[in-house]
JSON list of C-alpha atoms in Angstrom, two decimals:
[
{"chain": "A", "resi": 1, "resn": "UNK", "atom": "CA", "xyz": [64.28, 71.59, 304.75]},
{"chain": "A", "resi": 2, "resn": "UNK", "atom": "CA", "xyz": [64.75, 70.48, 301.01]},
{"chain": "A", "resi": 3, "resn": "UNK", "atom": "CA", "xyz": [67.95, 70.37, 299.89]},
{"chain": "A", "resi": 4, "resn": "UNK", "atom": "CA", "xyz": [68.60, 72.69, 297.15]},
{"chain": "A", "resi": 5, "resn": "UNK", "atom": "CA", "xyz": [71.16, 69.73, 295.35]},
{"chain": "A", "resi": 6, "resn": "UNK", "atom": "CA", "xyz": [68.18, 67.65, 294.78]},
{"chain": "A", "resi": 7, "resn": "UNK", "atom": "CA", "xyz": [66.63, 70.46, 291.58]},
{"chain": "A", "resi": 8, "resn": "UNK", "atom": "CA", "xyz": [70.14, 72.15, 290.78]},
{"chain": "A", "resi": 9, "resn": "UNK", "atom": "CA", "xyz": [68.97, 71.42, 287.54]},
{"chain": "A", "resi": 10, "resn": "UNK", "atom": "CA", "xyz": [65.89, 73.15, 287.61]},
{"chain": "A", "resi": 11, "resn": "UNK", "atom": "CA", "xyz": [67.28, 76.15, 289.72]},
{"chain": "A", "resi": 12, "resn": "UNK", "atom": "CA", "xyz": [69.78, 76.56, 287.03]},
{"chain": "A", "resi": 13, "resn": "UNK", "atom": "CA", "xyz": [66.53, 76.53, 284.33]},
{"chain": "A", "resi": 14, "resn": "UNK", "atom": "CA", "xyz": [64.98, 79.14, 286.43]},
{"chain": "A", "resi": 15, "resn": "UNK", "atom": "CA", "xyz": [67.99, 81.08, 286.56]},
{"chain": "A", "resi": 16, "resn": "UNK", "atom": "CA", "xyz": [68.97, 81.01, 282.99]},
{"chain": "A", "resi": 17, "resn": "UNK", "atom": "CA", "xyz": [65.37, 82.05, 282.24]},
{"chain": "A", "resi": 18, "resn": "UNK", "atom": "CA", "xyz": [64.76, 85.23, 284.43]},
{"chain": "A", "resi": 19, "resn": "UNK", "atom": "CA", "xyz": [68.21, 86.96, 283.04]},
{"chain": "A", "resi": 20, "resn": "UNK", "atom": "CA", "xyz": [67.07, 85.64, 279.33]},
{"chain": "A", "resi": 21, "resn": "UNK", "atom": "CA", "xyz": [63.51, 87.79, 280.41]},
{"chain": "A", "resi": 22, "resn": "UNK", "atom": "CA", "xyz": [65.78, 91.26, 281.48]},
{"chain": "A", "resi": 23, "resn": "UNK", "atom": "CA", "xyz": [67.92, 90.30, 278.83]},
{"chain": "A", "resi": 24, "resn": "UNK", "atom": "CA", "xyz": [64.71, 90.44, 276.13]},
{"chain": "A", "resi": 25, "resn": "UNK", "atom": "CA", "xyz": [63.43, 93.01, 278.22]},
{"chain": "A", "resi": 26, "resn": "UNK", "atom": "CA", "xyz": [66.15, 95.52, 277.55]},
{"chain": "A", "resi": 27, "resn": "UNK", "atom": "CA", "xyz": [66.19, 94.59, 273.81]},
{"chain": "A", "resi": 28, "resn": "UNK", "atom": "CA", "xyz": [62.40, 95.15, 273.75]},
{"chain": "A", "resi": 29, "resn": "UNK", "atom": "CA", "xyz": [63.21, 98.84, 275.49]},
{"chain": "A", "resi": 30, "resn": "UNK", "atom": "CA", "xyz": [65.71, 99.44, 273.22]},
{"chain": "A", "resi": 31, "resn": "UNK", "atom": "CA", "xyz": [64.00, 98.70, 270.01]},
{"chain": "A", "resi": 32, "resn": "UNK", "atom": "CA", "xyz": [61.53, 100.52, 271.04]},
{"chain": "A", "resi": 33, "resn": "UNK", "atom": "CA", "xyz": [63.29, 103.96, 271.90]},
{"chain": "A", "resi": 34, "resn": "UNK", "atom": "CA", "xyz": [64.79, 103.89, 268.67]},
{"chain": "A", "resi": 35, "resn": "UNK", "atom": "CA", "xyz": [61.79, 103.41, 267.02]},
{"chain": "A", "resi": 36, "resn": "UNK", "atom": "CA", "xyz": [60.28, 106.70, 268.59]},
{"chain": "A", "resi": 37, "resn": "UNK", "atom": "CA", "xyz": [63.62, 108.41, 267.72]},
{"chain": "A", "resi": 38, "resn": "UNK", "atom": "CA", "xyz": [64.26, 110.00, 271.39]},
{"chain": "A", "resi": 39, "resn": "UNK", "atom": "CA", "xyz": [67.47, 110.18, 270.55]},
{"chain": "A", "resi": 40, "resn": "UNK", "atom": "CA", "xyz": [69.85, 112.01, 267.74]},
{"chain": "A", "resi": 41, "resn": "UNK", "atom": "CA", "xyz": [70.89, 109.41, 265.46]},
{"chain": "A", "resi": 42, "resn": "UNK", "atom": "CA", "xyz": [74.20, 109.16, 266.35]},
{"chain": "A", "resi": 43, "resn": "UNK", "atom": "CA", "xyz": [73.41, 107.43, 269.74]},
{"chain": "A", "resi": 44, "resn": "UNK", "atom": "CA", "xyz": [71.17, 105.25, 267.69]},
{"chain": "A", "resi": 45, "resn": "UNK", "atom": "CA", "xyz": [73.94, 103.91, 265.88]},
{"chain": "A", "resi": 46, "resn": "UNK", "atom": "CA", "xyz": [76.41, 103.78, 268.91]},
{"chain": "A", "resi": 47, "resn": "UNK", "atom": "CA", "xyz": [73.51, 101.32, 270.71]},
{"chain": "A", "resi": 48, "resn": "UNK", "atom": "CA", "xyz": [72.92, 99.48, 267.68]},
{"chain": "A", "resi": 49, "resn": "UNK", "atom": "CA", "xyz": [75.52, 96.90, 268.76]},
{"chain": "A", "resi": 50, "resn": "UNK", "atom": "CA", "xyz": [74.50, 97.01, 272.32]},
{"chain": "A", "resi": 51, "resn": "UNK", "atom": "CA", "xyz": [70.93, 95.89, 270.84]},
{"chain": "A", "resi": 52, "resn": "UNK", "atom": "CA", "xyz": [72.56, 93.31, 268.89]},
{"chain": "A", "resi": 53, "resn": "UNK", "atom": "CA", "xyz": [74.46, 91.66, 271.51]},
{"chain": "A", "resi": 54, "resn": "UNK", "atom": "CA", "xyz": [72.06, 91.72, 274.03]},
{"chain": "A", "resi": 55, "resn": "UNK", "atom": "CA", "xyz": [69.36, 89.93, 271.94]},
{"chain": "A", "resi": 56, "resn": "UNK", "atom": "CA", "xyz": [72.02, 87.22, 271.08]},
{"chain": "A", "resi": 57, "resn": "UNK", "atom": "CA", "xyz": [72.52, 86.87, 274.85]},
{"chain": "A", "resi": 58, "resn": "UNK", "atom": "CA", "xyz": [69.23, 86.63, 275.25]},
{"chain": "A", "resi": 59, "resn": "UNK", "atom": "CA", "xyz": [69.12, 83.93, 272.51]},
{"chain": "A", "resi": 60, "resn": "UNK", "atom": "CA", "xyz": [71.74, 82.32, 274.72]},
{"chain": "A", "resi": 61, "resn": "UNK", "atom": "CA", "xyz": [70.04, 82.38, 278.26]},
{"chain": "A", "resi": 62, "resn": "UNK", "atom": "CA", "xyz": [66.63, 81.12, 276.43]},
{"chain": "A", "resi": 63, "resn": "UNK", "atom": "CA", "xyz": [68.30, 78.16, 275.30]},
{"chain": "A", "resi": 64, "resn": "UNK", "atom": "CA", "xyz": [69.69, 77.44, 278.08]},
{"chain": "A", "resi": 65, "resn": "UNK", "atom": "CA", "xyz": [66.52, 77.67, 279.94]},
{"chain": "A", "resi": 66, "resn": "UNK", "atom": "CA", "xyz": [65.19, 74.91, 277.96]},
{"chain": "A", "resi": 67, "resn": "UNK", "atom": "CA", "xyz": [68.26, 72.49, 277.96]},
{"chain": "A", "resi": 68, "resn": "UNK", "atom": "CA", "xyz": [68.83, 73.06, 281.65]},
{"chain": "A", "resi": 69, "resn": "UNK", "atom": "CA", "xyz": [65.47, 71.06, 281.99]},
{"chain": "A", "resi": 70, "resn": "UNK", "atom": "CA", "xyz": [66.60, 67.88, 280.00]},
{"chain": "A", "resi": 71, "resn": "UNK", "atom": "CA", "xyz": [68.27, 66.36, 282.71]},
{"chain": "A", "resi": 72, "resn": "UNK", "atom": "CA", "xyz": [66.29, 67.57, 285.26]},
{"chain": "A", "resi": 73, "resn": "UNK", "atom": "CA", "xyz": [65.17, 64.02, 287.71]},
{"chain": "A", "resi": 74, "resn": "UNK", "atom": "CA", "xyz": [61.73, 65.95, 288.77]},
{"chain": "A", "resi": 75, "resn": "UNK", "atom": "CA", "xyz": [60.37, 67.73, 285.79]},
{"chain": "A", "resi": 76, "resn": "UNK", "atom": "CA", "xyz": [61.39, 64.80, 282.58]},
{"chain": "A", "resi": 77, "resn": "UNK", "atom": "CA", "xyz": [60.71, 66.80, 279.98]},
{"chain": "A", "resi": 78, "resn": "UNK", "atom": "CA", "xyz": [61.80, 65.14, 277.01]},
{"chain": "A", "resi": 79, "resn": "UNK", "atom": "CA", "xyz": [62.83, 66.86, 274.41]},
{"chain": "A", "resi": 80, "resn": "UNK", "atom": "CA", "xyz": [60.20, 67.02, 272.36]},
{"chain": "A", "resi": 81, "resn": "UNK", "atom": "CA", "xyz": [57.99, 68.75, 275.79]},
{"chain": "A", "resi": 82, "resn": "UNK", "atom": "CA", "xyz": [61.18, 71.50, 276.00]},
{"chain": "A", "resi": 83, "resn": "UNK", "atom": "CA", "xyz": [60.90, 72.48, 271.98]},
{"chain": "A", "resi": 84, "resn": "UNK", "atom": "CA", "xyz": [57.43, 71.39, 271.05]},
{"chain": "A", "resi": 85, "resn": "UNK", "atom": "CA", "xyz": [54.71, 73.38, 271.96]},
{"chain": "A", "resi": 86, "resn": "UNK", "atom": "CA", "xyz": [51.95, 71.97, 274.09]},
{"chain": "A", "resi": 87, "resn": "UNK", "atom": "CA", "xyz": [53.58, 69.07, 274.61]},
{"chain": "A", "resi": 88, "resn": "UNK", "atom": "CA", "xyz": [54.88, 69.43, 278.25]},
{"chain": "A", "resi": 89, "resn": "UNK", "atom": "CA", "xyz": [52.62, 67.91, 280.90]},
{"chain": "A", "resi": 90, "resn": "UNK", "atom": "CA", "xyz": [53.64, 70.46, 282.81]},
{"chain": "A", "resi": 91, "resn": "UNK", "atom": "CA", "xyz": [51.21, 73.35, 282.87]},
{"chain": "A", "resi": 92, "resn": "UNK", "atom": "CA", "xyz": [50.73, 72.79, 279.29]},
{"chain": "A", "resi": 93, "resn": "UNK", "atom": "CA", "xyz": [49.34, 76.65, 278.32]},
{"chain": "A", "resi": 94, "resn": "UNK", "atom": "CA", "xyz": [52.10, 78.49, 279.75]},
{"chain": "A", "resi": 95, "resn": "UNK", "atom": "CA", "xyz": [54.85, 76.40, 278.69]},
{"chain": "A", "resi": 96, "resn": "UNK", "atom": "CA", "xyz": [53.93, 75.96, 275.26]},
{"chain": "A", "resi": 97, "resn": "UNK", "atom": "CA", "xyz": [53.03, 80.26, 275.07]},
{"chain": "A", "resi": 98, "resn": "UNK", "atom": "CA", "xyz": [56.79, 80.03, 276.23]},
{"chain": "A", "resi": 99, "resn": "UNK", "atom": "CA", "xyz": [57.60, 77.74, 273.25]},
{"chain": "A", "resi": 100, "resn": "UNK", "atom": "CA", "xyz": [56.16, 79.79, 270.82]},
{"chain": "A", "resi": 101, "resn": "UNK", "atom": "CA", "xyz": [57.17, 83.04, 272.26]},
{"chain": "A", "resi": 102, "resn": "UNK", "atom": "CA", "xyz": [61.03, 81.80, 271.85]},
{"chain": "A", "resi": 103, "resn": "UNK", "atom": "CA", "xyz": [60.59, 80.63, 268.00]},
{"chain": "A", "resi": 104, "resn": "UNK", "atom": "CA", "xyz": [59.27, 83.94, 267.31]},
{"chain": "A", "resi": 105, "resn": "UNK", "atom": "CA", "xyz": [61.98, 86.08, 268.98]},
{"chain": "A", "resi": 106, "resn": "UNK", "atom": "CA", "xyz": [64.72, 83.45, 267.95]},
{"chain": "A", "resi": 107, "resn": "UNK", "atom": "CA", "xyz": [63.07, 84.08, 263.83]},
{"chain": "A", "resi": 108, "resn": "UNK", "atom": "CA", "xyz": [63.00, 87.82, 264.38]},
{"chain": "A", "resi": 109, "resn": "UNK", "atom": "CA", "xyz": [66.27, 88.41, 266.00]},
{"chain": "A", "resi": 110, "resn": "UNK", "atom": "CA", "xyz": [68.67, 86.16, 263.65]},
{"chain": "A", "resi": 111, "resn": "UNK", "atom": "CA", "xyz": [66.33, 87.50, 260.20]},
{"chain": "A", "resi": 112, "resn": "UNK", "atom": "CA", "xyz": [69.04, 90.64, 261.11]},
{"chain": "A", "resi": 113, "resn": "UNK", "atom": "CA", "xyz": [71.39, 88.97, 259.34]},
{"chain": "A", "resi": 114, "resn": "UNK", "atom": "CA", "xyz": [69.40, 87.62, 256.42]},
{"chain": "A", "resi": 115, "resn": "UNK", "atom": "CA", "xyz": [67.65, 91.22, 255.95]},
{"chain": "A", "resi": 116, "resn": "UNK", "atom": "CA", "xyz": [69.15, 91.98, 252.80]},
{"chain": "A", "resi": 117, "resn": "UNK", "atom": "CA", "xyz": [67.73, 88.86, 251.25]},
{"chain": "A", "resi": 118, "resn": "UNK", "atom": "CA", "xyz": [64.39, 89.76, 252.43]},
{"chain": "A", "resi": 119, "resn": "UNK", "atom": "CA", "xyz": [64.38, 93.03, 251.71]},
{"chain": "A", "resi": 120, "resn": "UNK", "atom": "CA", "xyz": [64.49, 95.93, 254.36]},
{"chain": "A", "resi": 121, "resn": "UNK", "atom": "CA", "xyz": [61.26, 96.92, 254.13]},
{"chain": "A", "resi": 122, "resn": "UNK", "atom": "CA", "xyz": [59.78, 93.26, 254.77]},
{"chain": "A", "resi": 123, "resn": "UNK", "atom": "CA", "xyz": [62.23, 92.65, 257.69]},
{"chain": "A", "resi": 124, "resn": "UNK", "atom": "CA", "xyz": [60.94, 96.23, 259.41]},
{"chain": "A", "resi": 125, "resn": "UNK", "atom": "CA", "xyz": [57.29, 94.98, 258.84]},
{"chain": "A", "resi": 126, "resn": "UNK", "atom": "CA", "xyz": [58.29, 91.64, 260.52]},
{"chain": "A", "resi": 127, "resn": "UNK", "atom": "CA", "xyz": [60.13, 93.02, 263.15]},
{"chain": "A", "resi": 128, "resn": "UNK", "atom": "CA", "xyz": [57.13, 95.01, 264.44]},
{"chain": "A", "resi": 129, "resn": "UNK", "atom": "CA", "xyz": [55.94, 91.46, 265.83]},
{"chain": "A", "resi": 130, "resn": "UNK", "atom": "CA", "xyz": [58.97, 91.34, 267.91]},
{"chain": "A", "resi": 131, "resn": "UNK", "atom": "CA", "xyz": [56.34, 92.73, 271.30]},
{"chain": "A", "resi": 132, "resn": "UNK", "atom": "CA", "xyz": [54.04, 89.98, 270.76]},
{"chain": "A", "resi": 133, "resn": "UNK", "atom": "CA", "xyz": [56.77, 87.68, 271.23]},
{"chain": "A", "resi": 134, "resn": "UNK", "atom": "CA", "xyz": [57.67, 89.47, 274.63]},
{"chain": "A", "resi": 135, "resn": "UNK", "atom": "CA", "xyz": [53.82, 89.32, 275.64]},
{"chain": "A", "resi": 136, "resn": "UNK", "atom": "CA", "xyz": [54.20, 85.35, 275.26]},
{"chain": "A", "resi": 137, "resn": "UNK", "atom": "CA", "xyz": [57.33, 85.17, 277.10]},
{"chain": "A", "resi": 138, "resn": "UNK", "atom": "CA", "xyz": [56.15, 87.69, 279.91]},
{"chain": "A", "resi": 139, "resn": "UNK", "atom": "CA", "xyz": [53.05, 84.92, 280.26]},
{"chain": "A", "resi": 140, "resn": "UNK", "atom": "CA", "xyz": [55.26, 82.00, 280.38]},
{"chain": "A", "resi": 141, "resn": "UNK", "atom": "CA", "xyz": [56.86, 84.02, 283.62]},
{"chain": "A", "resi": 142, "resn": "UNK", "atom": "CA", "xyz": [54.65, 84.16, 285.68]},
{"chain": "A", "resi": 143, "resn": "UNK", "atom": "CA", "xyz": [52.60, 81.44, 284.66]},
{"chain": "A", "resi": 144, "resn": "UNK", "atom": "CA", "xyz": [54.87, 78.37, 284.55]},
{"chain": "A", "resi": 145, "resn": "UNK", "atom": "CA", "xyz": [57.04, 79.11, 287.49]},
{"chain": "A", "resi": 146, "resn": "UNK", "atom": "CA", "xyz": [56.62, 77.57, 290.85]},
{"chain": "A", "resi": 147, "resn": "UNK", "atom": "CA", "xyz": [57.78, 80.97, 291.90]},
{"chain": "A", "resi": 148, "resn": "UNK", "atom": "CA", "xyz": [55.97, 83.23, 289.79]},
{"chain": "A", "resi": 149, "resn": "UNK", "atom": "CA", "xyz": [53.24, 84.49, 292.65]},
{"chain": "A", "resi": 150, "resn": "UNK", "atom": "CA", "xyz": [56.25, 85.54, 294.77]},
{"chain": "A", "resi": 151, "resn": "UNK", "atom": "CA", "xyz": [56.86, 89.78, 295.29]},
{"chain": "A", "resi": 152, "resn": "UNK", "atom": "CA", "xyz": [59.90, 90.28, 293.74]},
{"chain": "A", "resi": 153, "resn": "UNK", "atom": "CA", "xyz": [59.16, 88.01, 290.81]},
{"chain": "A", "resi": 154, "resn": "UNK", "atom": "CA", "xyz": [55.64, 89.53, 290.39]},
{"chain": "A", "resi": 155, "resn": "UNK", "atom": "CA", "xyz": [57.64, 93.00, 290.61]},
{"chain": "A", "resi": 156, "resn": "UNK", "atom": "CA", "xyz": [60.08, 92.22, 288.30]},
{"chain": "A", "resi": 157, "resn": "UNK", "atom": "CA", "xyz": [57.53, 91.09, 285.40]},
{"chain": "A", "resi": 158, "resn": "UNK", "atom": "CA", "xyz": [54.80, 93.63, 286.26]},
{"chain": "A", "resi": 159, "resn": "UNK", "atom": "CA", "xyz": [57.38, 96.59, 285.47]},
{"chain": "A", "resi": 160, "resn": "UNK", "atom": "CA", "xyz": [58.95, 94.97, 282.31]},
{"chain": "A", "resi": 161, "resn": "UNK", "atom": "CA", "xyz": [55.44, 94.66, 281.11]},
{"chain": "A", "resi": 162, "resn": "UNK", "atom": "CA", "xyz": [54.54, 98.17, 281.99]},
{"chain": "A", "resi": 163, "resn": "UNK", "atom": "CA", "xyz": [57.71, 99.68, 280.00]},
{"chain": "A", "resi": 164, "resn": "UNK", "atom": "CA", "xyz": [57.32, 97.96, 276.99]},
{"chain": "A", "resi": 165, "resn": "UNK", "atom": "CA", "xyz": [53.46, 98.57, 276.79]},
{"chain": "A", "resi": 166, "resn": "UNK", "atom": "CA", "xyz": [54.05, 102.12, 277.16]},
{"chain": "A", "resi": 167, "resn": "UNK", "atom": "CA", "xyz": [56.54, 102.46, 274.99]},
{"chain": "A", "resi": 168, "resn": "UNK", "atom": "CA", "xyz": [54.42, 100.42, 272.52]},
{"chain": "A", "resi": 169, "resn": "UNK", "atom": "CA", "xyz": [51.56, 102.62, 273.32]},
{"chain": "A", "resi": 170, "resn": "UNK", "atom": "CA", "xyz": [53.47, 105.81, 272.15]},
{"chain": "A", "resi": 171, "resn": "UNK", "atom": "CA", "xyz": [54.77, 103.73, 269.30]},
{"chain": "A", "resi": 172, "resn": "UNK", "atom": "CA", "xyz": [51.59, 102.85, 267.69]},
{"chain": "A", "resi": 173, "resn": "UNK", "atom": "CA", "xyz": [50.26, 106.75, 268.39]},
{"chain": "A", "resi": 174, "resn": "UNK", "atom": "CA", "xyz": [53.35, 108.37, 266.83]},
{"chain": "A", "resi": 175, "resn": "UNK", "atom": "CA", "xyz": [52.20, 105.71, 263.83]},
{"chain": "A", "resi": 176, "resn": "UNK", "atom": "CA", "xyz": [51.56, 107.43, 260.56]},
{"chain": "A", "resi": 177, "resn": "UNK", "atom": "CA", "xyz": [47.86, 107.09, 259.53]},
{"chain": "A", "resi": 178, "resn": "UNK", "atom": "CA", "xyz": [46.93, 105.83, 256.08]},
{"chain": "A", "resi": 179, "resn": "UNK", "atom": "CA", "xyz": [45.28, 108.85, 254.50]},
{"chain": "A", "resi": 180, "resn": "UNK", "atom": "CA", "xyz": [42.09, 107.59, 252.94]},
{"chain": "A", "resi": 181, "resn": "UNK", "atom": "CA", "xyz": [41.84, 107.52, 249.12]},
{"chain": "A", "resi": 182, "resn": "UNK", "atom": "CA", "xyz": [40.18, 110.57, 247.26]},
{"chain": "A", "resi": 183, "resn": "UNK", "atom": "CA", "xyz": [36.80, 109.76, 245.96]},
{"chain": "A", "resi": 184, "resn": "UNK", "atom": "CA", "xyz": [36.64, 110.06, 242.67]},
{"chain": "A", "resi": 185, "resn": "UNK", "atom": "CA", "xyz": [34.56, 112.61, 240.52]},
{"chain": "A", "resi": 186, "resn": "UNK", "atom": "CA", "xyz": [31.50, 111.78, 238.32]},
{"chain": "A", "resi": 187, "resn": "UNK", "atom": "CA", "xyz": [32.68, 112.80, 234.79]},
{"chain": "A", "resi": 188, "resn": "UNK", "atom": "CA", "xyz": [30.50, 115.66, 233.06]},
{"chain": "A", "resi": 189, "resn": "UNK", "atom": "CA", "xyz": [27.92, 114.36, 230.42]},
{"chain": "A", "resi": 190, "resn": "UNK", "atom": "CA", "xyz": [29.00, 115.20, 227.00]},
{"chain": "A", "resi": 191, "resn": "UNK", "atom": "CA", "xyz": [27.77, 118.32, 225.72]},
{"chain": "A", "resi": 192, "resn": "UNK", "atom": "CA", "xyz": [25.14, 117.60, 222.66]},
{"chain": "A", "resi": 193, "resn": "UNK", "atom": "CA", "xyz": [25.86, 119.80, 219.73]},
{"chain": "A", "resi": 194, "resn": "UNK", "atom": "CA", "xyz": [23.21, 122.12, 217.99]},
{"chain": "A", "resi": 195, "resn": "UNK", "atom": "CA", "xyz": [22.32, 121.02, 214.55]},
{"chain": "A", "resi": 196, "resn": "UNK", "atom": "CA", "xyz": [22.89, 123.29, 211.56]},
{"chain": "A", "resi": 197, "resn": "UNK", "atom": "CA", "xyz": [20.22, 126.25, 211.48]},
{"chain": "A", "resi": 198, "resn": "UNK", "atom": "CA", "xyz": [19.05, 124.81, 207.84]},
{"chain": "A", "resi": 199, "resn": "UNK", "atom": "CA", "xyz": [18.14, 121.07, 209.84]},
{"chain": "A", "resi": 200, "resn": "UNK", "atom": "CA", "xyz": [16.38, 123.16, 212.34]},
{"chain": "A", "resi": 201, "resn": "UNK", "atom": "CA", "xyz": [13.86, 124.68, 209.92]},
{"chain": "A", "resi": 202, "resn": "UNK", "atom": "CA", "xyz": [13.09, 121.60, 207.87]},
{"chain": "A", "resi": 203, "resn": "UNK", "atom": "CA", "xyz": [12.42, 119.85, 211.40]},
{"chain": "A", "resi": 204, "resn": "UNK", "atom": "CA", "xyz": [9.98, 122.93, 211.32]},
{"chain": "A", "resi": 205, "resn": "UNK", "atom": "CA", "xyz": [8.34, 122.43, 208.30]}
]
């Protein structure tokens, strides 16, 4: 039987990374249901800090998930394999779609407190890319894990996926459509006047 002692490091990656994926998973929901305005906007505000905090935690348990791997005596990552994408020889596709999925929630998430700068409208806009960075996380799950064809795993990542894509789904119906542009009207032709009675009859003669 292995002894667990021999990947605590890894173990503790593992670990650090599944509560970082509820974690994100929660913010995702969360986001989401205020977006589609279930509620009255008084407990929109009250979970406003509850959607705050739990991103930063998630922030937290991401990091961790990568450091945890530094001094791990199996996996040697290297630094530049646990924050540069595609650069881990270990399945290289999942754990860079990992990478990238983290820079983009990391940018999204902490732009909260820059949004004035940017402008509200432009950090709305950017923050409607927040999903795609939970579609490259969700991939990283169950693709770079040795346990990630295991039930409860499987479970676990199948349902998170399921609740955020239909919660997108409704999203992007309840989206207002651009109404299209009116065509516009060919202008009338300029009415020629009638010249003076007298010009008329010398055209006659």
């Amino acid at each position: 039987m292995t002894d667990p002692f021999h990947y605590t490091w890894w173990l503790a990656s593992r670990s650090a990374g599944l509560v970082g994926f509820a974690l994100l998973t929660a913010v995702t929901v969360l986001g989401l249901l205020s977006a589609l305005r279930v509620a009255g906007p008084g407990t929109v505000k009250a979970l406003r800090p509850w959607h705050e905090r739990l991103a930063l935690a998630a922030l937290a348990c991401i990091a961790a998930h990568g450091l945890f791997l530094l001094p791990d005596g199996w996996l040697h990552p290297g630094l530049a394999g646990v924050v540069v994408p595609f650069w881990s020889g270990y399945r290289t596709l999942w754990t860079g779609l990992g990478i990238l999925g983290a820079y983009l929630i990391a940018v999204l998430s902490l732009s909260f407190y820059v949004r004035r700068r940017i402008g509200a409208a432009r950090w709305r806009s950017a923050h409607r890319l927040a999903p795609i960075g939970f579609v490259l996380v969700f991939v990283h799950v169950i693709g770079a894990g040795t346990d990630a064809r295991t039930a409860w795993l499987l479970a676990l990542a199948i349902g998170a996926m399921l609740a955020v894509g239909l919660l997108l789904g409704l999203r992007l119906a309840r989206e207002p459509q651009p109404r299209p542009r009116p065509r516009p009207q060919p202008r009338p032709a300029p009415a020629v006047a009638a010249p003076p009675v007298a010009e008329q009859r010398d055209r006659l003669w």
